[in-house]
Amino acid sequence: MGSDWNSLMRNPHVPPPFIGINGSSPAAPGHRSLHRRVAIVTGGAGGIGAAVTAHLVSLGARVVVGYVGEPDPAEKLVAALNASATAGEPAPRAVAVAADVSDHAQVSRLFDAAQEAFGPDLHVLVAAAGVQDGAYPRVADTSPEQWDRAFAVNARGTFLCCREAARRLARGGGGRVVTFSSSNVGSLRPGYGAYVATKAAVEAMTKVLAKELAGTGITANSVAPGPVATPMFYAGKSEERVAAVAGECPMGRIGEPMDVAPVVGFLCTDAAGWINGQVIRVNGGYI
């Protein structure tokens, strides 16, 4: 635990080795269930989002990696994925596009960029971009600015992406929306008031969206991870606190991004077509 914690704190922007940026995945070796489908992954350059990006590429998807801030992590991930392409694969496998999901114009441009890169047919949205306050303020100590920032990215950002997806994803089969909630919606721990409120909003909106998309062949589901070894999880936590959280899980450890990515990948495939309007908790029995 100590080495993982120290490594992520020293270099939080470098994708950890379990992401599988060589395009392979232990969950589905050689299986191309998303062959030539186009996916947009917001927050796709780090943490769980980077693992999802790599896993979708391993399933044959062409992926637009949405990111904010420093472009280097996104560009390195995309370069590694494209360099690992095999003969006969369409190129590129992935492109990186800067987009602040809380800005509707930037979200629209993200979808435009996906169509410019890979053609008019878009199939998958994975809305993985999110923020969490590493100070973990209680409700009484949360400033309006902290509250607004959480909602701007987690709730408004997911809404704007889902709105664009509802307008642009391919009809008649293969259309998939996967949003990100959190198992904290179930655990309701002190210090997570604003964060949990945003994720509860995402869950409710996703279920409504699934009903509104009736007849389109597009499904909408939400994935709710438990504690996962990412920079966002480690921020503000001591090594002792991390160990305590790991001890609360029946599996005896913190989750890894590649524990979550295959679940997201499955929800994006045709095999998951009968799963719609659901929240899938991926947490090792944490709650």
Protein backbone atom coordinates (compact mmCIF):
# COMPACT_ATOMS: atom_id res chain seq x y z
CA MET A 1 0.00 0.00 0.00
CA GLY A 2 2.76 2.43 0.96
CA SER A 3 4.60 2.29 -2.35
CA ASP A 4 1.40 2.80 -4.37
CA TRP A 5 0.36 5.74 -2.19
CA ASN A 6 3.75 7.44 -2.35
CA SER A 7 4.06 6.89 -6.10
CA LEU A 8 0.70 8.46 -6.87
CA MET A 9 1.35 11.41 -4.57
CA ARG A 10 4.71 12.09 -6.24
CA ASN A 11 3.49 11.81 -9.81
CA PRO A 12 -0.31 11.97 -10.00
CA HIS A 13 -0.50 12.59 -13.76
CA VAL A 14 1.35 9.48 -14.92
CA PRO A 15 -1.05 6.61 -15.73
CA PRO A 16 -0.18 3.67 -13.45
CA PRO A 17 1.01 0.46 -15.12
CA PHE A 18 -2.19 -1.51 -14.58
CA ILE A 19 -4.01 0.62 -17.16
CA GLY A 20 -2.67 -1.48 -20.00
CA ILE A 21 -1.86 1.30 -22.45
CA ASN A 22 -0.46 -1.25 -24.87
CA GLY A 23 -4.06 -1.83 -25.90
CA SER A 24 -4.37 -5.20 -24.20
CA SER A 25 -6.80 -6.02 -21.43
CA PRO A 26 -6.86 -8.93 -19.01
CA ALA A 27 -10.65 -8.79 -19.16
CA ALA A 28 -11.04 -9.49 -22.86
CA PRO A 29 -7.89 -10.61 -24.71
CA GLY A 30 -8.37 -10.40 -28.46
CA HIS A 31 -12.11 -9.73 -28.15
CA ARG A 32 -13.24 -6.89 -30.44
CA SER A 33 -16.83 -6.35 -29.36
CA LEU A 34 -16.65 -2.60 -30.07
CA HIS A 35 -14.94 -2.89 -33.44
CA ARG A 36 -15.02 0.45 -35.29
CA ARG A 37 -17.43 2.04 -32.84
CA VAL A 38 -16.62 5.56 -31.72
CA ALA A 39 -16.52 6.48 -28.04
CA ILE A 40 -16.03 9.73 -26.18
CA VAL A 41 -14.52 9.40 -22.69
CA THR A 42 -14.48 12.59 -20.64
CA GLY A 43 -11.85 12.61 -17.94
CA GLY A 44 -10.26 9.98 -20.14
CA ALA A 45 -6.60 10.79 -19.51
CA GLY A 46 -6.21 9.88 -15.85
CA GLY A 47 -7.41 7.60 -13.10
CA ILE A 48 -10.38 5.39 -13.92
CA GLY A 49 -10.99 7.34 -17.12
CA ALA A 50 -7.59 6.40 -18.54
CA ALA A 51 -8.22 2.74 -17.75
CA VAL A 52 -11.59 2.97 -19.50
CA THR A 53 -9.99 4.61 -22.53
CA ALA A 54 -7.40 1.85 -22.86
CA HIS A 55 -9.97 -0.89 -22.31
CA LEU A 56 -12.38 0.46 -24.93
CA VAL A 57 -9.53 0.66 -27.43
CA SER A 58 -8.67 -2.96 -26.62
CA LEU A 59 -12.26 -3.85 -27.52
CA GLY A 60 -11.85 -2.23 -30.93
CA ALA A 61 -13.36 1.19 -30.28
CA ARG A 62 -11.89 4.41 -31.57
CA VAL A 63 -11.79 6.80 -28.65
CA VAL A 64 -11.83 10.55 -28.17
CA VAL A 65 -10.07 11.34 -24.90
CA GLY A 66 -11.58 14.44 -23.32
CA TYR A 67 -9.35 16.21 -20.83
CA VAL A 68 -8.75 19.53 -19.06
CA GLY A 69 -5.53 21.17 -17.95
CA GLU A 70 -2.07 20.00 -18.92
CA PRO A 71 -2.24 18.12 -22.26
CA ASP A 72 0.81 15.92 -21.66
CA PRO A 73 -0.96 13.00 -19.90
CA ALA A 74 -3.64 12.79 -22.60
CA GLU A 75 -1.15 13.09 -25.43
CA LYS A 76 1.12 10.40 -23.95
CA LEU A 77 -1.79 8.02 -23.46
CA VAL A 78 -3.07 8.57 -27.00
CA ALA A 79 0.43 8.18 -28.45
CA ALA A 80 0.91 4.87 -26.64
CA LEU A 81 -2.45 3.54 -27.79
CA ASN A 82 -1.84 4.55 -31.39
CA ALA A 83 1.69 3.13 -31.38
CA SER A 84 0.33 -0.27 -30.33
CA ALA A 85 -2.07 -0.58 -33.27
CA THR A 86 -1.78 -3.78 -35.26
CA ALA A 87 -1.64 -4.05 -39.04
CA GLY A 88 -4.98 -3.41 -40.68
CA GLU A 89 -6.46 -1.42 -37.81
CA PRO A 90 -7.93 1.96 -38.69
CA ALA A 91 -5.72 4.82 -37.59
CA PRO A 92 -5.70 6.63 -35.33
CA ARG A 93 -7.16 4.52 -32.53
CA ALA A 94 -7.47 7.54 -30.23
CA VAL A 95 -7.28 11.32 -30.27
CA ALA A 96 -7.08 13.82 -27.40
CA VAL A 97 -9.38 16.84 -27.22
CA ALA A 98 -9.33 19.53 -24.52
CA ALA A 99 -12.81 20.23 -23.16
CA ASP A 100 -14.13 21.66 -19.91
CA VAL A 101 -17.31 19.66 -19.41
CA SER A 102 -18.93 22.46 -17.40
CA ASP A 103 -18.90 24.68 -20.53
CA HIS A 104 -21.65 23.79 -23.02
CA ALA A 105 -19.76 25.28 -25.98
CA GLN A 106 -16.68 23.18 -25.21
CA VAL A 107 -18.81 20.05 -24.83
CA SER A 108 -20.39 20.72 -28.22
CA ARG A 109 -16.92 21.17 -29.74
CA LEU A 110 -15.81 17.89 -28.14
CA PHE A 111 -18.55 16.04 -30.01
CA ASP A 112 -17.75 18.00 -33.18
CA ALA A 113 -14.10 16.95 -32.86
CA ALA A 114 -15.13 13.31 -32.49
CA GLN A 115 -17.12 13.45 -35.71
CA GLU A 116 -14.29 15.26 -37.51
CA ALA A 117 -11.80 12.60 -36.39
CA PHE A 118 -13.86 9.45 -36.88
CA GLY A 119 -16.89 10.29 -39.00
CA PRO A 120 -20.51 11.19 -38.31
CA ASP A 121 -21.52 8.08 -36.37
CA LEU A 122 -20.91 8.35 -32.63
CA HIS A 123 -21.83 5.37 -30.48
CA VAL A 124 -20.63 5.69 -26.89
CA LEU A 125 -20.35 8.37 -24.23
CA VAL A 126 -18.53 7.59 -20.99
CA ALA A 127 -18.88 10.62 -18.73
CA ALA A 128 -16.00 10.02 -16.33
CA ALA A 129 -14.86 13.59 -15.65
CA GLY A 130 -15.26 14.51 -12.00
CA VAL A 131 -13.86 16.42 -9.05
CA GLN A 132 -13.80 15.87 -5.31
CA ASP A 133 -12.67 18.27 -2.58
CA GLY A 134 -9.62 16.74 -0.90
CA ALA A 135 -10.34 18.73 2.27
CA TYR A 136 -13.55 16.72 2.79
CA PRO A 137 -15.46 19.59 4.42
CA ARG A 138 -18.59 18.84 6.38
CA VAL A 139 -21.77 20.48 5.10
CA ALA A 140 -21.52 23.21 7.75
CA ASP A 141 -18.00 24.04 6.56
CA THR A 142 -18.63 23.82 2.80
CA SER A 143 -18.47 27.18 1.07
CA PRO A 144 -20.91 28.07 -1.70
CA GLU A 145 -17.91 28.15 -4.04
CA GLN A 146 -16.91 24.58 -3.10
CA TRP A 147 -20.50 23.43 -3.60
CA ASP A 148 -20.79 25.18 -6.95
CA ARG A 149 -17.50 23.76 -8.24
CA ALA A 150 -18.57 20.21 -7.41
CA PHE A 151 -21.89 20.67 -9.17
CA ALA A 152 -20.36 22.49 -12.14
CA VAL A 153 -18.18 19.52 -13.08
CA ASN A 154 -19.91 16.45 -11.66
CA ALA A 155 -23.57 17.29 -12.23
CA ARG A 156 -23.70 20.06 -14.85
CA GLY A 157 -20.80 18.53 -16.76
CA THR A 158 -22.46 15.12 -16.90
CA PHE A 159 -25.76 16.73 -17.90
CA LEU A 160 -24.18 18.68 -20.76
CA CYS A 161 -22.43 15.58 -22.08
CA CYS A 162 -25.57 13.46 -21.78
CA ARG A 163 -27.64 16.13 -23.50
CA GLU A 164 -25.22 16.17 -26.43
CA ALA A 165 -25.11 12.36 -26.52
CA ALA A 166 -28.91 12.14 -26.56
CA ARG A 167 -28.89 14.35 -29.65
CA ARG A 168 -25.96 12.80 -31.50
CA LEU A 169 -25.44 9.12 -30.68
CA ALA A 170 -26.34 6.62 -33.38
CA ARG A 171 -29.90 5.30 -33.31
CA GLY A 172 -31.01 1.75 -33.92
CA GLY A 173 -28.43 -0.13 -31.86
CA GLY A 174 -25.01 0.31 -30.33
CA GLY A 175 -25.71 3.64 -28.66
CA ARG A 176 -24.47 3.66 -25.07
CA VAL A 177 -24.29 6.27 -22.32
CA VAL A 178 -22.34 5.42 -19.17
CA THR A 179 -22.19 8.01 -16.41
CA PHE A 180 -20.17 7.90 -13.20
CA SER A 181 -21.72 7.95 -9.76
CA SER A 182 -20.04 6.77 -6.55
CA SER A 183 -20.66 4.12 -3.93
CA ASN A 184 -20.50 7.02 -1.47
CA VAL A 185 -24.12 7.67 -2.44
CA GLY A 186 -24.82 4.49 -0.49
CA SER A 187 -22.28 4.89 2.33
CA LEU A 188 -23.12 8.58 3.01
CA ARG A 189 -19.89 9.31 4.85
CA PRO A 190 -19.32 12.64 6.61
CA GLY A 191 -17.20 15.01 4.56
CA TYR A 192 -18.72 14.00 1.24
CA GLY A 193 -21.90 16.11 1.33
CA ALA A 194 -21.38 18.13 -1.85
CA TYR A 195 -19.77 15.24 -3.72
CA VAL A 196 -22.52 12.77 -2.84
CA ALA A 197 -25.19 15.32 -3.76
CA THR A 198 -23.70 15.67 -7.23
CA LYS A 199 -23.51 11.92 -7.72
CA ALA A 200 -27.06 11.33 -6.50
CA ALA A 201 -28.15 13.88 -9.09
CA VAL A 202 -26.22 11.99 -11.77
CA GLU A 203 -27.89 8.70 -10.81
CA ALA A 204 -31.38 10.20 -10.99
CA MET A 205 -30.75 11.97 -14.28
CA THR A 206 -29.29 8.82 -15.85
CA LYS A 207 -32.39 6.81 -14.95
CA VAL A 208 -34.65 9.49 -16.42
CA LEU A 209 -32.49 9.68 -19.55
CA ALA A 210 -32.85 5.93 -20.09
CA LYS A 211 -36.62 6.34 -20.21
CA GLU A 212 -36.46 9.40 -22.45
CA LEU A 213 -34.33 7.49 -24.97
CA ALA A 214 -37.02 4.85 -25.45
CA GLY A 215 -37.18 3.68 -29.04
CA THR A 216 -33.69 4.86 -29.98
CA GLY A 217 -31.77 1.72 -29.06
CA ILE A 218 -29.54 3.83 -26.81
CA THR A 219 -29.08 2.65 -23.23
CA ALA A 220 -28.07 4.80 -20.28
CA ASN A 221 -26.52 3.39 -17.12
CA SER A 222 -24.36 4.61 -14.28
CA VAL A 223 -21.31 2.98 -12.69
CA ALA A 224 -20.70 3.66 -9.00
CA PRO A 225 -17.16 2.70 -7.97
CA GLY A 226 -16.05 2.34 -4.39
CA PRO A 227 -12.60 3.47 -3.23
CA VAL A 228 -10.21 3.17 -6.19
CA ALA A 229 -6.46 3.83 -6.23
CA THR A 230 -6.39 7.11 -8.14
CA PRO A 231 -4.92 10.53 -7.36
CA MET A 232 -8.42 11.83 -6.56
CA PHE A 233 -8.91 9.09 -3.95
CA TYR A 234 -5.51 9.59 -2.33
CA ALA A 235 -5.77 13.39 -2.18
CA GLY A 236 -6.05 14.59 1.42
CA LYS A 237 -5.74 11.11 2.95
CA SER A 238 -2.92 9.87 5.13
CA GLU A 239 -1.40 6.47 4.49
CA GLU A 240 -3.05 5.29 7.68
CA ARG A 241 -6.45 6.44 6.46
CA VAL A 242 -5.95 4.65 3.15
CA ALA A 243 -5.08 1.45 5.00
CA ALA A 244 -8.20 1.81 7.14
CA VAL A 245 -10.40 2.20 4.07
CA ALA A 246 -8.82 -0.89 2.52
CA GLY A 247 -9.55 -2.80 5.71
CA GLU A 248 -13.25 -1.97 5.46
CA CYS A 249 -13.56 -3.77 2.11
CA PRO A 250 -14.36 -7.51 2.21
CA MET A 251 -11.72 -8.00 -0.49
CA GLY A 252 -9.10 -6.49 1.80
CA ARG A 253 -7.79 -3.86 -0.59
CA ILE A 254 -8.48 -0.64 -2.43
CA GLY A 255 -9.89 -1.10 -5.91
CA GLU A 256 -7.81 -0.50 -9.03
CA PRO A 257 -8.96 1.34 -12.17
CA MET A 258 -8.89 -1.95 -14.09
CA ASP A 259 -11.42 -3.37 -11.63
CA VAL A 260 -13.87 -0.80 -12.96
CA ALA A 261 -12.95 -0.43 -16.64
CA PRO A 262 -14.19 -3.89 -17.77
CA VAL A 263 -17.60 -3.19 -16.24
CA VAL A 264 -17.82 0.05 -18.19
CA GLY A 265 -16.62 -1.76 -21.29
CA PHE A 266 -19.28 -4.44 -20.95
CA LEU A 267 -22.03 -1.83 -20.59
CA CYS A 268 -20.86 -0.36 -23.90
CA THR A 269 -21.23 -3.64 -25.81
CA ASP A 270 -24.21 -5.25 -27.52
CA ALA A 271 -24.18 -7.96 -24.85
CA ALA A 272 -25.37 -5.35 -22.33
CA GLY A 273 -28.30 -4.19 -24.43
CA TRP A 274 -30.87 -5.36 -21.88
CA ILE A 275 -29.23 -3.39 -19.06
CA ASN A 276 -30.77 0.07 -19.04
CA GLY A 277 -31.47 2.74 -16.44
CA GLN A 278 -29.38 0.95 -13.82
CA VAL A 279 -26.72 1.94 -11.28
CA ILE A 280 -23.97 -0.68 -11.06
CA ARG A 281 -21.91 -0.59 -7.87
CA VAL A 282 -18.34 -1.78 -8.45
CA ASN A 283 -16.74 -1.81 -5.04
CA GLY A 284 -15.64 -5.28 -3.92
CA GLY A 285 -18.48 -5.42 -1.41
CA TYR A 286 -17.48 -2.13 0.23
CA ILE A 287 -21.17 -1.30 0.54
